[in-house]
Amino acid sequence: MARKPLMAGNWKMNKTIGEAVVLAQDISNQYDDRWDACDVVVCPPFVDLKPAKTVFEFDRVPVGVGAQNVYWEEKGAFTGEISVPMLKEIGCEWCIIGHSERRGYFGETNEDVNKKAKALLSAGIHPIICVGESLAVRDAGDALEFVCAQVRAAFAGIDAAQANECVVAYEPIWAIGTGRTATPEQAQEVCSAIRATLSELYGAEVSDAIRVLYGGSMNPGNVEMLIAQPDIDGGLIGGAALEASSFVQLIKACI
Ligand code: PEP
């Protein structure tokens, strides 16, 4: 089945509001209607979500905005957290969950990722569920088993209709922000195993429809080879999403 590619930029903890507006505007200025063949999403810090969304809405360009994290409770005494209804009101259609930086620095567990996915799905926000192994796990020969277990845990209790609304991003930790990309073969091997796991859970029709992205030092020089792989449907982009010129080159590689 032909899946529509998705390019999502993860701005991480970069860009003040003023800088975010400039970057969103730079991206918007380069929009042309060929982009409609690809879903384009930017995931700025929370404070930049509304300003970035406003730029795209004002320009009427179909670039979605996503958050980089969320908390599963609706409201209450959870100092420092942001809820799903808050994201919904801003107009967020996407949310990254389980990024390796959140798992590694902030102790986010597979169980947390699952709760976040369910909370997002109940509000119609698409979770972008990140999975990926460390170098130690890869060197031990356990990458496939490790990543597929993360996928099973993230999707626990999620039905097929909801699974259809999710995106999985395979991001080997050793390739994030390191300049060291997985080879297309390495990336394809894991993305194909992710799809096989989704097929075990939901059957071939659903697993064929779910987009699986690659993330980890994707850039204009390696994008073509990566997205040419049959189970890679786009990218989750860190560093190369911080400049409109490189992000737009990645979008163009998908159309
Ligand atoms: C990321 O953190 O999601 C990522 C893929 O970063 P980079 O592209 O900088 O490796």
Short mmCIF file of N, CA, C and O in Angstrom, two decimals, residues 42-115:
data_model
loop_
_atom_site.label_atom_id
_atom_site.label_comp_id
_atom_site.label_asym_id
_atom_site.label_seq_id
_atom_site.Cartn_x
_atom_site.Cartn_y
_atom_site.Cartn_z
N VAL A 42 6.05 20.49 12.11
CA VAL A 42 7.16 20.95 12.94
C VAL A 42 6.77 20.81 14.41
O VAL A 42 5.62 21.01 14.78
N CYS A 43 7.75 20.43 15.20
CA CYS A 43 7.52 20.21 16.64
C CYS A 43 8.43 21.14 17.43
O CYS A 43 9.55 20.77 17.79
N PRO A 44 7.97 22.36 17.68
CA PRO A 44 8.77 23.32 18.43
C PRO A 44 8.57 23.14 19.94
O PRO A 44 7.70 22.38 20.36
N PRO A 45 9.33 23.86 20.75
CA PRO A 45 9.06 23.86 22.20
C PRO A 45 7.63 24.36 22.46
O PRO A 45 7.06 25.09 21.65
N PHE A 46 7.09 23.99 23.63
CA PHE A 46 5.69 24.34 23.95
C PHE A 46 5.38 25.82 23.70
O PHE A 46 4.35 26.14 23.12
N VAL A 47 6.26 26.70 24.18
CA VAL A 47 5.94 28.13 24.10
C VAL A 47 5.87 28.64 22.66
O VAL A 47 5.29 29.70 22.39
N ASP A 48 6.47 27.88 21.74
CA ASP A 48 6.49 28.31 20.33
C ASP A 48 5.35 27.71 19.51
O ASP A 48 5.19 28.05 18.33
N LEU A 49 4.57 26.83 20.14
CA LEU A 49 3.56 26.11 19.34
C LEU A 49 2.54 27.06 18.73
O LEU A 49 2.25 27.01 17.54
N LYS A 50 1.99 27.92 19.59
CA LYS A 50 0.94 28.83 19.09
C LYS A 50 1.50 29.81 18.06
O LYS A 50 0.90 29.99 16.98
N PRO A 51 2.65 30.46 18.35
CA PRO A 51 3.20 31.36 17.34
C PRO A 51 3.48 30.66 16.01
O PRO A 51 3.17 31.20 14.93
N ALA A 52 4.03 29.46 16.05
CA ALA A 52 4.33 28.76 14.79
C ALA A 52 3.02 28.40 14.07
O ALA A 52 2.88 28.60 12.86
N LYS A 53 2.05 27.93 14.84
CA LYS A 53 0.75 27.57 14.26
C LYS A 53 0.11 28.80 13.59
O LYS A 53 -0.47 28.71 12.50
N THR A 54 0.24 29.94 14.25
CA THR A 54 -0.36 31.17 13.72
C THR A 54 0.26 31.54 12.37
O THR A 54 -0.45 31.96 11.44
N VAL A 55 1.57 31.37 12.24
CA VAL A 55 2.23 31.67 10.95
C VAL A 55 1.64 30.79 9.85
O VAL A 55 1.25 31.28 8.78
N PHE A 56 1.55 29.49 10.11
CA PHE A 56 1.08 28.58 9.06
C PHE A 56 -0.40 28.82 8.74
O PHE A 56 -0.81 28.75 7.59
N GLU A 57 -1.17 29.12 9.78
CA GLU A 57 -2.60 29.38 9.55
C GLU A 57 -2.78 30.67 8.75
O GLU A 57 -3.56 30.72 7.80
N PHE A 58 -2.04 31.69 9.13
CA PHE A 58 -2.17 32.98 8.45
C PHE A 58 -1.82 32.82 6.96
O PHE A 58 -2.48 33.36 6.09
N ASP A 59 -0.77 32.04 6.70
CA ASP A 59 -0.32 31.84 5.31
C ASP A 59 -1.11 30.76 4.58
O ASP A 59 -0.88 30.50 3.40
N ARG A 60 -1.98 30.10 5.33
CA ARG A 60 -2.78 28.99 4.77
C ARG A 60 -1.89 27.93 4.12
O ARG A 60 -2.16 27.47 3.00
N VAL A 61 -0.81 27.58 4.79
CA VAL A 61 0.02 26.49 4.28
C VAL A 61 -0.21 25.25 5.18
O VAL A 61 -0.32 25.38 6.39
N PRO A 62 -0.30 24.09 4.54
CA PRO A 62 -0.64 22.89 5.30
C PRO A 62 0.58 22.28 6.02
O PRO A 62 1.01 21.18 5.72
N VAL A 63 1.12 23.04 6.94
CA VAL A 63 2.20 22.52 7.79
C VAL A 63 1.60 22.37 9.19
O VAL A 63 1.09 23.33 9.77
N GLY A 64 1.65 21.15 9.71
CA GLY A 64 1.08 20.89 11.02
C GLY A 64 2.07 21.21 12.12
O GLY A 64 3.27 21.30 11.88
N VAL A 65 1.53 21.39 13.33
CA VAL A 65 2.44 21.55 14.46
C VAL A 65 2.21 20.42 15.46
O VAL A 65 1.10 19.93 15.63
N GLY A 66 3.31 20.06 16.09
CA GLY A 66 3.26 18.99 17.08
C GLY A 66 4.07 19.38 18.30
O GLY A 66 5.01 20.17 18.21
N ALA A 67 3.69 18.80 19.44
CA ALA A 67 4.47 19.02 20.66
C ALA A 67 5.56 17.94 20.75
O ALA A 67 5.57 16.99 19.97
N GLN A 68 6.46 18.14 21.68
CA GLN A 68 7.56 17.18 21.85
C GLN A 68 7.33 16.26 23.05
O GLN A 68 8.13 15.37 23.32
N ASN A 69 6.25 16.52 23.77
CA ASN A 69 5.96 15.75 24.97
C ASN A 69 4.56 16.14 25.43
O ASN A 69 4.01 17.16 24.99
N VAL A 70 4.00 15.37 26.34
CA VAL A 70 2.69 15.68 26.91
C VAL A 70 2.55 14.88 28.20
O VAL A 70 3.29 13.90 28.40
N TYR A 71 1.64 15.29 29.07
CA TYR A 71 1.33 14.47 30.25
C TYR A 71 -0.06 13.87 30.06
O TYR A 71 -0.91 14.47 29.41
N TRP A 72 -0.27 12.68 30.63
CA TRP A 72 -1.52 11.96 30.32
C TRP A 72 -2.72 12.42 31.14
O TRP A 72 -3.85 12.16 30.75
N GLU A 73 -2.50 13.08 32.31
CA GLU A 73 -3.65 13.54 33.09
C GLU A 73 -4.22 14.82 32.45
O GLU A 73 -3.49 15.60 31.86
N GLU A 74 -5.54 15.00 32.62
CA GLU A 74 -6.19 16.14 31.95
C GLU A 74 -5.85 17.48 32.56
O GLU A 74 -5.73 18.49 31.88
N LYS A 75 -5.77 17.50 33.90
CA LYS A 75 -5.47 18.75 34.60
C LYS A 75 -5.13 18.42 36.05
O LYS A 75 -5.31 17.28 36.48
N GLY A 76 -4.68 19.43 36.78
CA GLY A 76 -4.46 19.20 38.21
C GLY A 76 -3.08 19.57 38.67
O GLY A 76 -2.35 20.31 38.00
N ALA A 77 -2.71 19.04 39.82
CA ALA A 77 -1.46 19.42 40.48
C ALA A 77 -0.29 18.61 39.92
O ALA A 77 0.19 17.65 40.54
N PHE A 78 0.14 18.98 38.73
CA PHE A 78 1.26 18.31 38.07
C PHE A 78 2.20 19.41 37.56
O PHE A 78 2.28 19.68 36.36
N THR A 79 2.86 20.05 38.50
CA THR A 79 3.66 21.24 38.20
C THR A 79 4.61 20.99 37.03
O THR A 79 5.35 20.01 37.02
N GLY A 80 4.54 21.90 36.09
CA GLY A 80 5.48 21.84 34.97
C GLY A 80 4.99 21.03 33.79
O GLY A 80 5.65 21.00 32.75
N GLU A 81 3.86 20.35 33.95
CA GLU A 81 3.39 19.49 32.85
C GLU A 81 2.39 20.22 31.94
O GLU A 81 1.79 21.22 32.33
N ILE A 82 2.18 19.66 30.78
CA ILE A 82 1.25 20.20 29.78
C ILE A 82 0.31 19.07 29.40
O ILE A 82 0.76 17.94 29.14
N SER A 83 -0.99 19.37 29.36
CA SER A 83 -1.98 18.30 29.12
C SER A 83 -2.41 18.23 27.66
O SER A 83 -2.20 19.16 26.88
N VAL A 84 -3.09 17.13 27.36
CA VAL A 84 -3.63 16.94 26.01
C VAL A 84 -4.64 18.05 25.65
O VAL A 84 -4.56 18.63 24.56
N PRO A 85 -5.60 18.40 26.54
CA PRO A 85 -6.54 19.46 26.16
C PRO A 85 -5.83 20.79 25.85
O PRO A 85 -6.27 21.56 25.00
N MET A 86 -4.72 21.05 26.55
CA MET A 86 -3.96 22.29 26.27
C MET A 86 -3.39 22.25 24.85
O MET A 86 -3.43 23.25 24.13
N LEU A 87 -2.87 21.09 24.47
CA LEU A 87 -2.32 20.97 23.11
C LEU A 87 -3.43 21.07 22.08
O LEU A 87 -3.27 21.69 21.02
N LYS A 88 -4.54 20.46 22.41
CA LYS A 88 -5.68 20.44 21.47
C LYS A 88 -6.13 21.88 21.18
O LYS A 88 -6.40 22.25 20.04
N GLU A 89 -6.22 22.67 22.23
CA GLU A 89 -6.72 24.04 22.05
C GLU A 89 -5.79 24.87 21.17
O GLU A 89 -6.24 25.75 20.42
N ILE A 90 -4.50 24.59 21.25
CA ILE A 90 -3.54 25.30 20.39
C ILE A 90 -3.70 24.91 18.93
O ILE A 90 -3.33 25.65 18.03
N GLY A 91 -4.24 23.71 18.71
CA GLY A 91 -4.37 23.24 17.33
C GLY A 91 -3.29 22.24 16.97
O GLY A 91 -3.02 22.00 15.79
N CYS A 92 -2.68 21.68 17.98
CA CYS A 92 -1.67 20.63 17.76
C CYS A 92 -2.34 19.39 17.21
O CYS A 92 -3.30 18.90 17.79
N GLU A 93 -1.80 18.86 16.16
CA GLU A 93 -2.36 17.62 15.60
C GLU A 93 -1.45 16.43 15.84
O GLU A 93 -1.81 15.30 15.54
N TRP A 94 -0.26 16.69 16.33
CA TRP A 94 0.77 15.66 16.47
C TRP A 94 1.47 15.84 17.81
O TRP A 94 1.50 16.95 18.34
N CYS A 95 2.06 14.78 18.30
CA CYS A 95 2.90 14.91 19.51
C CYS A 95 3.93 13.78 19.53
O CYS A 95 3.57 12.60 19.42
N ILE A 96 5.19 14.18 19.64
CA ILE A 96 6.26 13.18 19.80
C ILE A 96 6.18 12.63 21.23
O ILE A 96 6.03 13.40 22.18
N ILE A 97 6.27 11.33 21.36
CA ILE A 97 6.37 10.74 22.71
C ILE A 97 7.47 9.68 22.71
O ILE A 97 7.76 9.07 21.68
N GLY A 98 8.09 9.51 23.87
CA GLY A 98 9.10 8.47 24.01
C GLY A 98 10.41 8.77 23.32
O GLY A 98 11.19 7.84 23.03
N HIS A 99 10.68 10.05 23.05
CA HIS A 99 11.97 10.37 22.43
C HIS A 99 13.08 9.86 23.35
O HIS A 99 12.96 9.91 24.57
N SER A 100 14.18 9.42 22.77
CA SER A 100 15.26 8.82 23.60
C SER A 100 15.82 9.84 24.59
O SER A 100 16.31 9.45 25.66
N GLU A 101 15.73 11.14 24.26
CA GLU A 101 16.22 12.13 25.23
C GLU A 101 15.29 12.19 26.44
O GLU A 101 15.73 12.37 27.57
N ARG A 102 14.02 12.01 26.22
CA ARG A 102 13.08 11.98 27.34
C ARG A 102 13.22 10.68 28.13
O ARG A 102 13.14 10.66 29.35
N ARG A 103 13.43 9.60 27.41
CA ARG A 103 13.62 8.32 28.11
C ARG A 103 14.93 8.37 28.91
O ARG A 103 14.98 7.95 30.06
N GLY A 104 15.98 8.91 28.29
CA GLY A 104 17.31 8.89 28.91
C GLY A 104 17.50 9.92 30.01
O GLY A 104 17.98 9.61 31.09
N TYR A 105 17.11 11.17 29.75
CA TYR A 105 17.36 12.25 30.73
C TYR A 105 16.24 12.39 31.75
O TYR A 105 16.45 12.91 32.83
N PHE A 106 15.02 12.03 31.36
CA PHE A 106 13.88 12.30 32.24
C PHE A 106 13.16 11.03 32.69
O PHE A 106 12.06 11.09 33.25
N GLY A 107 13.75 9.89 32.42
CA GLY A 107 13.25 8.64 32.97
C GLY A 107 11.91 8.18 32.41
O GLY A 107 11.18 7.43 33.07
N GLU A 108 11.56 8.61 31.21
CA GLU A 108 10.28 8.20 30.64
C GLU A 108 10.32 6.69 30.33
O GLU A 108 11.26 6.21 29.70
N THR A 109 9.32 5.97 30.80
CA THR A 109 9.30 4.51 30.64
C THR A 109 8.36 4.11 29.50
O THR A 109 7.54 4.91 29.03
N ASN A 110 8.45 2.86 29.13
CA ASN A 110 7.51 2.32 28.13
C ASN A 110 6.07 2.50 28.59
O ASN A 110 5.18 2.78 27.78
N GLU A 111 5.85 2.34 29.89
CA GLU A 111 4.48 2.46 30.43
C GLU A 111 4.00 3.92 30.29
O GLU A 111 2.85 4.17 29.93
N ASP A 112 4.89 4.86 30.56
CA ASP A 112 4.53 6.28 30.39
C ASP A 112 4.16 6.55 28.92
O ASP A 112 3.19 7.26 28.63
N VAL A 113 4.96 6.01 28.02
CA VAL A 113 4.73 6.23 26.59
C VAL A 113 3.35 5.71 26.20
O VAL A 113 2.59 6.37 25.49
N ASN A 114 3.01 4.57 26.73
CA ASN A 114 1.70 3.97 26.45
C ASN A 114 0.57 4.84 26.99
O ASN A 114 -0.43 5.09 26.30
N LYS A 115 0.74 5.38 28.20
CA LYS A 115 -0.32 6.25 28.76
C LYS A 115 -0.44 7.53 27.95
O LYS A 115 -1.55 8.05 27.73
#
